[in-house]
Amino acid sequence: MAVDYQTIKVEDYESYVGLEMVDRVYTKAEPLRGFRVAHENSTYYGGGVAELLSSMTLLMSSVGLKAGWRTIQGSPDFFSVTKKMHNALQGGEINLTSRKMQIYENAVRNHLDHDLVMIHDPQPLGLIRHDMKKGPWVWQCHLDLSHPNREAWNYLKPLIESYDAAILTLRDYAQHLSIPQLFFMPAINPFSITNRELTEVEINERLAHYAIPTDLPLVVQVSRFDRWKDPEGVIEAFKIAQREVDSTLVLVGNAATDDPEGEEVFEAIVRQRDERVRIISQQDSALVNALQRRAAVVLKKSLSEAFGLTVTEAMWKGAAVIGGNVGGIRYQFRDGENGFLVSLVAEAASRIVQLIKNRSLRERLGHQARETVKQRFLMIRLLEQYIDLYKSIEPIYRLRKSPDDLLMRREPTY
Ligand code: UDP
């Protein structure tokens, strides 16, 4: 019988992480039975945060928390401003007019009276202004904050500082803030449709459904159509590699409801489609899974990336991965050991050639990659970090103890 990923429980992780960890998480979660936590972000699908929350809220509920998930509602104008803000936090330009600020600050409405509220990314950040705060509020930013645009950052900083803590993906992204900062790397659900085991028949069926040719090795990038994911650079690298090896490129992307730029990016590359360059705009998690399993090479050639979930997803499937040498990707694997890091299109091209020519290299990297994910990037680890945080922040909030107590955390060791 197929595993229903909606009913996955912490004990289902035992075969990957061992009984000791499963027991420890249950024991830690026990005092939080009935604890009401609300997660709020800006889209139910498309992008890593939605992927993360869809699994994490279920896993939290499975250990007794009352975990809910909401998204902010906004007009196209609102999401146009928030996408600009998103780009600016990753270093892009922004012309922050008073009209944009007004749209940003006033568009969000919701009622949140939970024991703890987690706000994800900049879009719903302003909710804290709406006088609902009854307990601790934590802001979790999933963006690459290495070089935020100063104007955008200075505008958002007072809002961020009205939270009780901020969670950033890496210590590299730490900012000057008056509130405690914690560092949690994302993780994947190995039982989801994106990541569960697939038979060869299931893989073939998915690829055939999209008429993806399987006669030549597949080079794959799965990413929202977003300029930070550099789809044009991927196509260019693939075309250079084609001079030496025959293969098929498949770019799969979706459009998130909070990303108005997706269509424009898709339009800019779609004319490069041909027999060997497949560009598919579709939300199909089973297709993502099938491609990551069948690919000879999986790329994530981002120009900015706090953490690439698709990198970890592909590594879990034993794929040979080429990632942009930026942000969190540099902490997801080690260059030459369980993947390759690249900065330039030409480097990406020569790694594609090398991997396609050398099956044993692909297998070695892929094998190590799966082990890395098993040890460090399965969702039970992130659940434990959240539980530790919730248990420490609640009494601190109530008793107004030193926020430094919050800094009990598990550091990334890579
Ligand atoms: N994804 C998907 N279909 C697509 C593109 C992406 O299901 O066409 C999923 C992907 O499997 C991953 C998430 O969306 O789980 C993207 O997360 P990532 O961190 O790689 O990038 P983000 O979009 O959050 O910047």
Short mmCIF file of C-alpha atoms and ligand atoms in Angstrom, two decimals:
data_model
loop_
_atom_site.label_atom_id
_atom_site.label_comp_id
_atom_site.label_asym_id
_atom_site.label_seq_id
_atom_site.Cartn_x
_atom_site.Cartn_y
_atom_site.Cartn_z
CA MET A 1 0.00 0.00 0.00
CA ALA A 2 1.25 3.49 -0.80
CA VAL A 3 2.39 5.57 2.19
CA ASP A 4 0.07 8.51 2.78
CA TYR A 5 2.52 11.37 3.22
CA GLN A 6 -0.19 13.44 4.94
CA THR A 7 -0.13 11.07 7.91
CA ILE A 8 3.62 10.81 8.32
CA LYS A 9 4.70 10.77 11.93
CA VAL A 10 8.00 11.30 13.66
CA GLU A 11 8.44 7.53 14.15
CA ASP A 12 8.44 7.07 10.36
CA TYR A 13 11.88 8.70 10.42
CA GLU A 14 13.33 5.95 12.59
CA SER A 15 14.85 3.98 9.74
CA TYR A 16 16.79 7.09 8.69
CA VAL A 17 17.76 8.74 11.97
CA GLY A 18 17.45 6.00 14.60
CA LEU A 19 15.19 5.39 17.56
CA GLU A 20 17.15 7.60 19.92
CA MET A 21 16.39 10.75 17.95
CA VAL A 22 12.75 9.83 17.50
CA ASP A 23 12.36 9.27 21.26
CA ARG A 24 14.20 12.48 22.06
CA VAL A 25 11.91 14.55 19.82
CA TYR A 26 8.80 12.99 21.36
CA THR A 27 10.06 13.63 24.87
CA LYS A 28 10.90 17.25 24.09
CA ALA A 29 7.53 17.81 22.43
CA GLU A 30 5.48 16.37 25.30
CA PRO A 31 5.21 19.64 27.33
CA LEU A 32 4.04 21.42 24.16
CA ARG A 33 0.96 19.24 23.72
CA GLY A 34 -1.87 21.57 22.64
CA PHE A 35 0.51 24.53 22.11
CA ARG A 36 -1.01 26.65 19.34
CA VAL A 37 1.43 27.89 16.75
CA ALA A 38 0.45 29.75 13.58
CA HIS A 39 2.73 29.91 10.56
CA GLU A 40 2.04 32.68 8.09
CA ASN A 41 3.62 33.14 4.67
CA SER A 42 2.49 34.44 1.31
CA THR A 43 1.64 31.43 -0.86
CA TYR A 44 0.31 27.90 -0.46
CA TYR A 45 2.35 26.57 -3.37
CA GLY A 46 5.35 27.42 -5.50
CA GLY A 47 8.67 27.91 -3.79
CA GLY A 48 10.50 26.37 -0.90
CA VAL A 49 8.67 28.01 2.02
CA ALA A 50 5.32 26.58 0.94
CA GLU A 51 6.97 23.20 0.42
CA LEU A 52 8.50 23.37 3.88
CA LEU A 53 5.36 24.50 5.69
CA SER A 54 3.09 21.98 4.03
CA SER A 55 5.12 19.17 5.59
CA MET A 56 6.30 20.87 8.78
CA THR A 57 2.83 21.84 10.02
CA LEU A 58 1.69 18.21 9.69
CA LEU A 59 4.79 16.92 11.44
CA MET A 60 4.31 19.40 14.30
CA SER A 61 0.71 18.29 14.67
CA SER A 62 1.84 14.66 14.79
CA VAL A 63 3.76 15.34 18.02
CA GLY A 64 0.84 17.13 19.69
CA LEU A 65 1.26 20.80 18.78
CA LYS A 66 -1.70 22.60 17.27
CA ALA A 67 0.09 23.92 14.23
CA GLY A 68 -1.79 26.02 11.70
CA TRP A 69 -0.77 27.55 8.40
CA ARG A 70 -2.18 30.71 6.87
CA THR A 71 -1.25 32.85 3.93
CA ILE A 72 -1.70 36.57 3.57
CA GLN A 73 -4.14 37.81 1.03
CA GLY A 74 -2.95 40.64 -1.13
CA SER A 75 -3.81 42.48 -4.33
CA PRO A 76 -1.53 42.26 -7.40
CA ASP A 77 -0.16 45.66 -6.31
CA PHE A 78 0.78 44.22 -2.93
CA PHE A 79 2.62 41.26 -4.43
CA SER A 80 4.34 43.51 -6.93
CA VAL A 81 5.75 45.57 -4.02
CA THR A 82 6.64 42.50 -1.93
CA LYS A 83 8.51 40.91 -4.85
CA LYS A 84 10.53 44.12 -5.18
CA MET A 85 11.22 43.93 -1.44
CA HIS A 86 12.22 40.28 -1.81
CA ASN A 87 14.63 41.17 -4.62
CA ALA A 88 16.04 44.09 -2.64
CA LEU A 89 16.78 41.91 0.41
CA GLN A 90 18.82 39.74 -1.93
CA GLY A 91 20.75 42.80 -3.09
CA GLY A 92 18.55 44.12 -5.92
CA GLU A 93 17.61 47.75 -6.51
CA ILE A 94 14.41 49.26 -5.16
CA ASN A 95 12.80 52.64 -5.45
CA LEU A 96 11.01 52.74 -2.13
CA THR A 97 8.32 55.38 -2.63
CA SER A 98 5.78 56.30 0.04
CA ARG A 99 3.08 54.71 -2.15
CA LYS A 100 4.93 51.38 -2.07
CA MET A 101 5.34 51.62 1.71
CA GLN A 102 1.66 52.33 2.10
CA ILE A 103 0.67 49.34 -0.01
CA TYR A 104 3.12 47.14 1.88
CA GLU A 105 2.00 48.19 5.35
CA ASN A 106 -1.73 48.22 4.82
CA ALA A 107 -2.50 45.26 2.62
CA VAL A 108 -2.37 42.51 5.20
CA ARG A 109 -5.23 41.53 7.50
CA ASN A 110 -5.65 38.44 9.63
CA HIS A 111 -6.38 37.50 13.22
CA LEU A 112 -3.69 35.68 15.10
CA ASP A 113 -4.02 35.06 18.82
CA HIS A 114 -1.93 31.90 19.02
CA ASP A 115 0.54 30.92 21.73
CA LEU A 116 3.26 31.66 19.20
CA VAL A 117 3.24 33.18 15.73
CA MET A 118 5.85 32.51 13.06
CA ILE A 119 5.96 34.96 10.19
CA HIS A 120 7.88 33.76 7.14
CA ASP A 121 9.75 36.12 4.81
CA PRO A 122 9.16 39.83 4.21
CA GLN A 123 5.67 39.73 2.68
CA PRO A 124 3.65 39.32 5.94
CA LEU A 125 6.21 41.09 8.15
CA GLY A 126 3.92 44.10 8.64
CA LEU A 127 1.20 41.99 10.29
CA ILE A 128 2.85 42.72 13.62
CA ARG A 129 1.69 46.32 13.29
CA HIS A 130 -1.96 45.26 13.46
CA ASP A 131 -2.22 44.99 17.20
CA MET A 132 -2.81 41.28 17.56
CA LYS A 133 0.31 40.25 19.43
CA LYS A 134 -0.67 38.15 22.43
CA GLY A 135 2.45 35.99 22.72
CA PRO A 136 5.89 35.67 21.12
CA TRP A 137 6.20 36.42 17.42
CA VAL A 138 9.19 35.10 15.50
CA TRP A 139 10.24 36.23 12.04
CA GLN A 140 11.90 33.59 9.89
CA CYS A 141 13.65 34.90 6.80
CA HIS A 142 14.39 32.35 4.09
CA LEU A 143 16.26 34.79 1.85
CA ASP A 144 19.94 35.18 1.14
CA LEU A 145 20.73 38.21 3.30
CA SER A 146 24.43 38.38 2.41
CA HIS A 147 24.11 41.81 0.80
CA PRO A 148 20.67 43.31 1.40
CA ASN A 149 19.86 46.58 -0.26
CA ARG A 150 20.45 49.09 2.55
CA GLU A 151 17.41 51.25 1.81
CA ALA A 152 15.07 48.24 2.00
CA TRP A 153 16.82 46.86 5.07
CA ASN A 154 16.69 50.17 6.97
CA TYR A 155 13.01 50.46 6.19
CA LEU A 156 12.23 46.93 7.42
CA LYS A 157 14.57 46.90 10.43
CA PRO A 158 12.20 48.59 12.95
CA LEU A 159 9.48 46.15 11.95
CA ILE A 160 11.81 43.18 12.39
CA GLU A 161 12.91 44.49 15.78
CA SER A 162 9.35 44.47 17.03
CA TYR A 163 9.52 40.66 16.85
CA ASP A 164 10.84 38.58 19.75
CA ALA A 165 13.43 36.76 17.65
CA ALA A 166 14.57 36.30 14.06
CA ILE A 167 15.52 33.02 12.44
CA LEU A 168 17.92 33.28 9.52
CA THR A 169 19.18 30.42 7.39
CA LEU A 170 22.90 30.89 7.99
CA ARG A 171 25.18 32.65 10.42
CA ASP A 172 26.61 34.38 7.31
CA TYR A 173 23.32 36.28 7.06
CA ALA A 174 23.47 37.71 10.61
CA GLN A 175 22.51 41.39 10.82
CA HIS A 176 22.81 44.15 13.39
CA LEU A 177 19.55 43.67 15.23
CA SER A 178 18.43 44.33 18.79
CA ILE A 179 16.59 40.98 18.95
CA PRO A 180 18.15 37.49 19.21
CA GLN A 181 19.03 35.82 15.92
CA LEU A 182 18.94 32.07 15.45
CA PHE A 183 20.16 30.08 12.48
CA PHE A 184 18.12 27.16 11.12
CA MET A 185 18.81 25.51 7.80
CA PRO A 186 15.78 24.11 5.97
CA ALA A 187 15.16 20.40 5.51
CA ILE A 188 13.11 18.03 3.35
CA ASN A 189 10.29 15.58 3.91
CA PRO A 190 11.52 12.25 2.50
CA PHE A 191 7.94 10.94 2.29
CA SER A 192 6.37 13.77 0.26
CA ILE A 193 5.30 13.36 -3.37
CA THR A 194 8.43 15.28 -4.33
CA ASN A 195 10.75 12.97 -2.45
CA ARG A 196 9.19 9.54 -1.90
CA GLU A 197 10.65 6.48 -3.58
CA LEU A 198 9.47 5.90 -7.16
CA THR A 199 9.63 2.74 -9.24
CA GLU A 200 11.22 2.82 -12.69
CA VAL A 201 7.74 2.33 -14.14
CA GLU A 202 6.44 5.40 -12.28
CA ILE A 203 9.41 7.47 -13.42
CA ASN A 204 8.93 6.41 -17.05
CA GLU A 205 5.24 7.16 -16.86
CA ARG A 206 5.82 10.72 -15.60
CA LEU A 207 8.49 11.48 -18.19
CA ALA A 208 6.35 10.02 -20.98
CA HIS A 209 3.41 12.14 -19.85
CA TYR A 210 5.43 15.25 -20.74
CA ALA A 211 7.02 13.64 -23.81
CA ILE A 212 10.48 14.06 -22.30
CA PRO A 213 12.93 12.07 -24.42
CA THR A 214 14.99 9.52 -22.49
CA ASP A 215 17.32 8.41 -25.28
CA LEU A 216 20.11 10.72 -24.06
CA PRO A 217 21.28 11.67 -20.55
CA LEU A 218 19.08 14.27 -18.88
CA VAL A 219 20.42 17.56 -17.53
CA VAL A 220 17.77 19.06 -15.25
CA GLN A 221 17.07 22.26 -13.38
CA VAL A 222 13.91 22.52 -11.26
CA SER A 223 13.24 26.10 -10.19
CA ARG A 224 10.64 28.80 -10.15
CA PHE A 225 11.07 31.01 -13.20
CA ASP A 226 13.02 33.65 -11.36
CA ARG A 227 16.05 35.56 -12.59
CA TRP A 228 17.97 34.65 -9.42
CA LYS A 229 17.84 31.00 -10.54
CA ASP A 230 19.66 31.97 -13.77
CA PRO A 231 17.71 29.83 -16.25
CA GLU A 232 19.41 31.67 -19.12
CA GLY A 233 22.83 30.76 -17.72
CA VAL A 234 21.73 27.12 -17.50
CA ILE A 235 20.67 27.07 -21.15
CA GLU A 236 23.93 28.73 -22.17
CA ALA A 237 26.00 26.22 -20.17
CA PHE A 238 24.04 23.34 -21.65
CA LYS A 239 24.62 24.61 -25.19
CA ILE A 240 28.36 24.85 -24.60
CA ALA A 241 28.37 21.32 -23.15
CA GLN A 242 26.48 20.06 -26.22
CA ARG A 243 29.60 20.67 -28.29
CA GLU A 244 31.20 17.74 -26.47
CA VAL A 245 28.41 15.51 -25.17
CA ASP A 246 24.89 14.69 -26.32
CA SER A 247 22.16 15.20 -23.75
CA THR A 248 18.72 16.71 -23.22
CA LEU A 249 18.08 19.72 -21.00
CA VAL A 250 14.85 19.89 -19.02
CA LEU A 251 13.96 23.10 -17.20
CA VAL A 252 10.91 22.75 -15.01
CA GLY A 253 9.44 25.67 -13.19
CA ASN A 254 6.25 26.80 -11.60
CA ALA A 255 4.77 30.17 -10.80
CA ALA A 256 4.07 31.07 -7.21
CA THR A 257 1.02 33.20 -6.45
CA ASP A 258 3.24 35.74 -4.68
CA ASP A 259 5.67 36.10 -7.61
CA PRO A 260 4.40 38.36 -10.40
CA GLU A 261 7.72 38.22 -12.29
CA GLY A 262 7.55 34.51 -13.15
CA GLU A 263 5.73 34.92 -16.44
CA GLU A 264 8.18 37.51 -17.72
CA VAL A 265 11.17 35.27 -16.92
CA PHE A 266 9.45 32.31 -18.57
CA GLU A 267 8.67 34.36 -21.70
CA ALA A 268 12.31 35.44 -21.92
CA ILE A 269 13.57 31.86 -22.19
CA VAL A 270 10.75 29.94 -23.78
CA ARG A 271 11.77 30.81 -27.34
CA GLN A 272 14.92 28.74 -26.79
CA ARG A 273 12.83 25.56 -26.61
CA ASP A 274 13.71 22.86 -29.10
CA GLU A 275 13.98 19.07 -29.41
CA ARG A 276 16.83 18.99 -26.84
CA VAL A 277 15.84 21.96 -24.69
CA ARG A 278 12.59 21.22 -22.91
CA ILE A 279 11.07 24.06 -20.87
CA ILE A 280 8.04 23.06 -18.85
CA SER A 281 5.93 25.44 -16.79
CA GLN A 282 3.84 23.22 -14.60
CA GLN A 283 3.35 22.42 -10.93
CA ASP A 284 3.77 18.65 -10.78
CA SER A 285 5.68 17.37 -7.75
CA ALA A 286 5.77 13.83 -9.10
CA LEU A 287 7.45 15.13 -12.26
CA VAL A 288 10.03 16.93 -10.11
CA ASN A 289 10.67 13.68 -8.26
CA ALA A 290 10.94 11.63 -11.47
CA LEU A 291 13.33 14.10 -13.09
CA GLN A 292 15.59 14.35 -10.06
CA ARG A 293 15.78 10.53 -9.96
CA ARG A 294 16.43 10.01 -13.67
CA ALA A 295 18.77 12.97 -14.32
CA ALA A 296 22.44 12.41 -15.06
CA VAL A 297 23.06 15.93 -13.75
CA VAL A 298 20.89 18.24 -11.66
CA LEU A 299 21.68 21.94 -11.71
CA LYS A 300 20.77 24.76 -9.37
CA LYS A 301 22.82 27.52 -10.90
CA SER A 302 21.43 30.26 -8.70
CA LEU A 303 22.95 33.73 -8.48
CA SER A 304 21.51 34.17 -4.98
CA GLU A 305 20.08 31.39 -2.84
CA ALA A 306 19.62 31.27 0.91
CA PHE A 307 19.22 27.50 0.67
CA GLY A 308 18.16 25.54 -2.41
CA LEU A 309 15.61 22.92 -1.44
CA THR A 310 15.85 21.40 -4.91
CA VAL A 311 19.56 20.81 -4.29
CA THR A 312 18.81 18.78 -1.18
CA GLU A 313 15.90 17.01 -2.86
CA ALA A 314 18.15 15.91 -5.73
CA MET A 315 20.93 14.88 -3.35
CA TRP A 316 18.45 12.72 -1.45
CA LYS A 317 17.82 10.86 -4.69
CA GLY A 318 21.52 10.23 -5.20
CA ALA A 319 21.84 12.73 -8.04
CA ALA A 320 25.07 14.42 -9.10
CA VAL A 321 24.44 18.10 -8.39
CA ILE A 322 26.00 21.27 -9.78
CA GLY A 323 25.14 24.31 -7.67
CA GLY A 324 25.87 28.02 -7.89
CA ASN A 325 28.67 28.98 -5.52
CA VAL A 326 26.45 31.34 -3.54
CA GLY A 327 24.63 31.65 -0.22
CA GLY A 328 23.43 28.47 1.38
CA ILE A 329 24.29 26.15 -1.51
CA ARG A 330 27.90 26.35 -0.29
CA TYR A 331 26.78 24.73 2.97
CA GLN A 332 24.55 22.08 1.44
CA PHE A 333 27.44 20.08 0.02
CA ARG A 334 31.20 20.19 -0.34
CA ASP A 335 32.70 20.93 -3.72
CA GLY A 336 34.09 17.76 -5.31
CA GLU A 337 32.88 15.52 -2.47
CA ASN A 338 29.14 15.34 -2.91
CA GLY A 339 28.48 17.85 -5.69
CA PHE A 340 30.19 20.62 -7.67
CA LEU A 341 30.07 24.35 -7.03
CA VAL A 342 30.35 26.71 -9.98
CA SER A 343 30.44 30.46 -10.45
CA LEU A 344 30.60 30.89 -14.21
CA VAL A 345 28.60 29.54 -17.11
CA ALA A 346 31.79 28.02 -18.59
CA GLU A 347 32.48 26.15 -15.33
CA ALA A 348 28.94 24.80 -15.29
CA ALA A 349 29.40 23.63 -18.88
CA SER A 350 32.64 21.79 -18.16
CA ARG A 351 31.15 20.10 -15.07
CA ILE A 352 28.16 18.96 -17.15
CA VAL A 353 30.56 17.42 -19.69
CA GLN A 354 32.68 15.79 -17.00
CA LEU A 355 29.67 14.26 -15.23
CA ILE A 356 27.99 13.01 -18.36
CA LYS A 357 31.21 11.32 -19.47
CA ASN A 358 31.93 9.74 -16.10
CA ARG A 359 29.25 7.51 -14.64
CA SER A 360 31.33 6.34 -11.68
CA LEU A 361 32.01 9.95 -10.65
CA ARG A 362 28.26 10.63 -10.77
CA GLU A 363 27.57 7.59 -8.65
CA ARG A 364 30.24 8.46 -6.09
CA LEU A 365 28.99 12.05 -5.66
CA GLY A 366 25.37 10.89 -5.57
CA HIS A 367 26.03 8.26 -2.94
CA GLN A 368 27.78 10.74 -0.66
CA ALA A 369 25.07 13.30 -1.32
CA ARG A 370 22.33 10.98 -0.08
CA GLU A 371 24.30 10.28 3.11
CA THR A 372 24.70 14.01 3.73
CA VAL A 373 20.97 14.59 3.50
CA LYS A 374 20.27 11.64 5.76
CA GLN A 375 22.57 13.02 8.41
CA ARG A 376 21.73 16.71 8.20
CA PHE A 377 18.75 17.71 6.13
CA LEU A 378 15.74 15.59 7.05
CA MET A 379 12.78 17.42 8.49
CA ILE A 380 12.89 15.80 11.91
CA ARG A 381 16.07 17.80 12.64
CA LEU A 382 14.30 21.07 11.87
CA LEU A 383 11.30 20.00 13.94
CA GLU A 384 13.60 19.49 16.92
CA GLN A 385 15.06 22.97 16.44
CA TYR A 386 11.59 24.53 16.40
CA ILE A 387 10.58 22.58 19.51
CA ASP A 388 13.72 23.74 21.35
CA LEU A 389 12.95 27.31 20.35
CA TYR A 390 9.28 27.20 21.33
CA LYS A 391 10.10 25.71 24.70
CA SER A 392 12.67 28.36 25.44
CA ILE A 393 10.89 31.39 24.05
CA GLU A 394 7.52 30.96 25.76
CA PRO A 395 8.73 31.29 29.38
CA ILE A 396 11.21 33.97 28.35
CA TYR A 397 8.45 35.96 26.79
CA ARG A 398 6.22 35.53 29.84
CA LEU A 399 8.90 36.21 32.45
CA ARG A 400 10.77 38.81 30.39
CA LYS A 401 14.01 36.98 31.04
CA SER A 402 17.19 37.68 29.12
CA PRO A 403 16.75 37.09 25.40
CA ASP A 404 20.23 35.55 25.41
CA ASP A 405 18.66 32.41 26.86
CA LEU A 406 17.17 31.93 23.45
CA LEU A 407 20.53 31.26 21.99
CA MET A 408 20.49 27.62 23.05
CA ARG A 409 20.60 26.05 19.63
CA ARG A 410 22.12 23.40 17.47
CA GLU A 411 24.64 24.90 15.12
CA PRO A 412 25.18 23.69 11.61
CA THR A 413 28.38 21.67 11.79
CA TYR A 414 29.24 21.53 8.13
N1 UDP B 1 9.16 23.15 -7.11
C1 UDP B 1 8.17 22.43 -7.70
N2 UDP B 1 7.92 22.59 -9.01
C2 UDP B 1 8.62 23.46 -9.77
C3 UDP B 1 9.66 24.21 -9.16
C4 UDP B 1 9.90 24.03 -7.81
O1 UDP B 1 7.51 21.60 -7.06
O2 UDP B 1 8.35 23.57 -10.94
C5 UDP B 1 9.44 22.94 -5.68
C6 UDP B 1 10.79 22.28 -5.48
O3 UDP B 1 10.70 20.88 -5.58
C7 UDP B 1 11.19 22.81 -4.10
C8 UDP B 1 10.58 24.20 -4.07
O4 UDP B 1 9.52 24.18 -5.02
O5 UDP B 1 10.62 22.02 -3.09
C9 UDP B 1 11.59 25.26 -4.45
O6 UDP B 1 12.43 25.49 -3.37
P1 UDP B 1 13.88 26.10 -3.55
O7 UDP B 1 14.43 26.32 -2.18
O8 UDP B 1 14.69 25.24 -4.44
O9 UDP B 1 13.66 27.49 -4.29
P2 UDP B 1 12.69 28.73 -4.01
O10 UDP B 1 11.64 28.66 -5.07
O11 UDP B 1 12.14 28.60 -2.62
O12 UDP B 1 13.54 29.94 -4.16
#
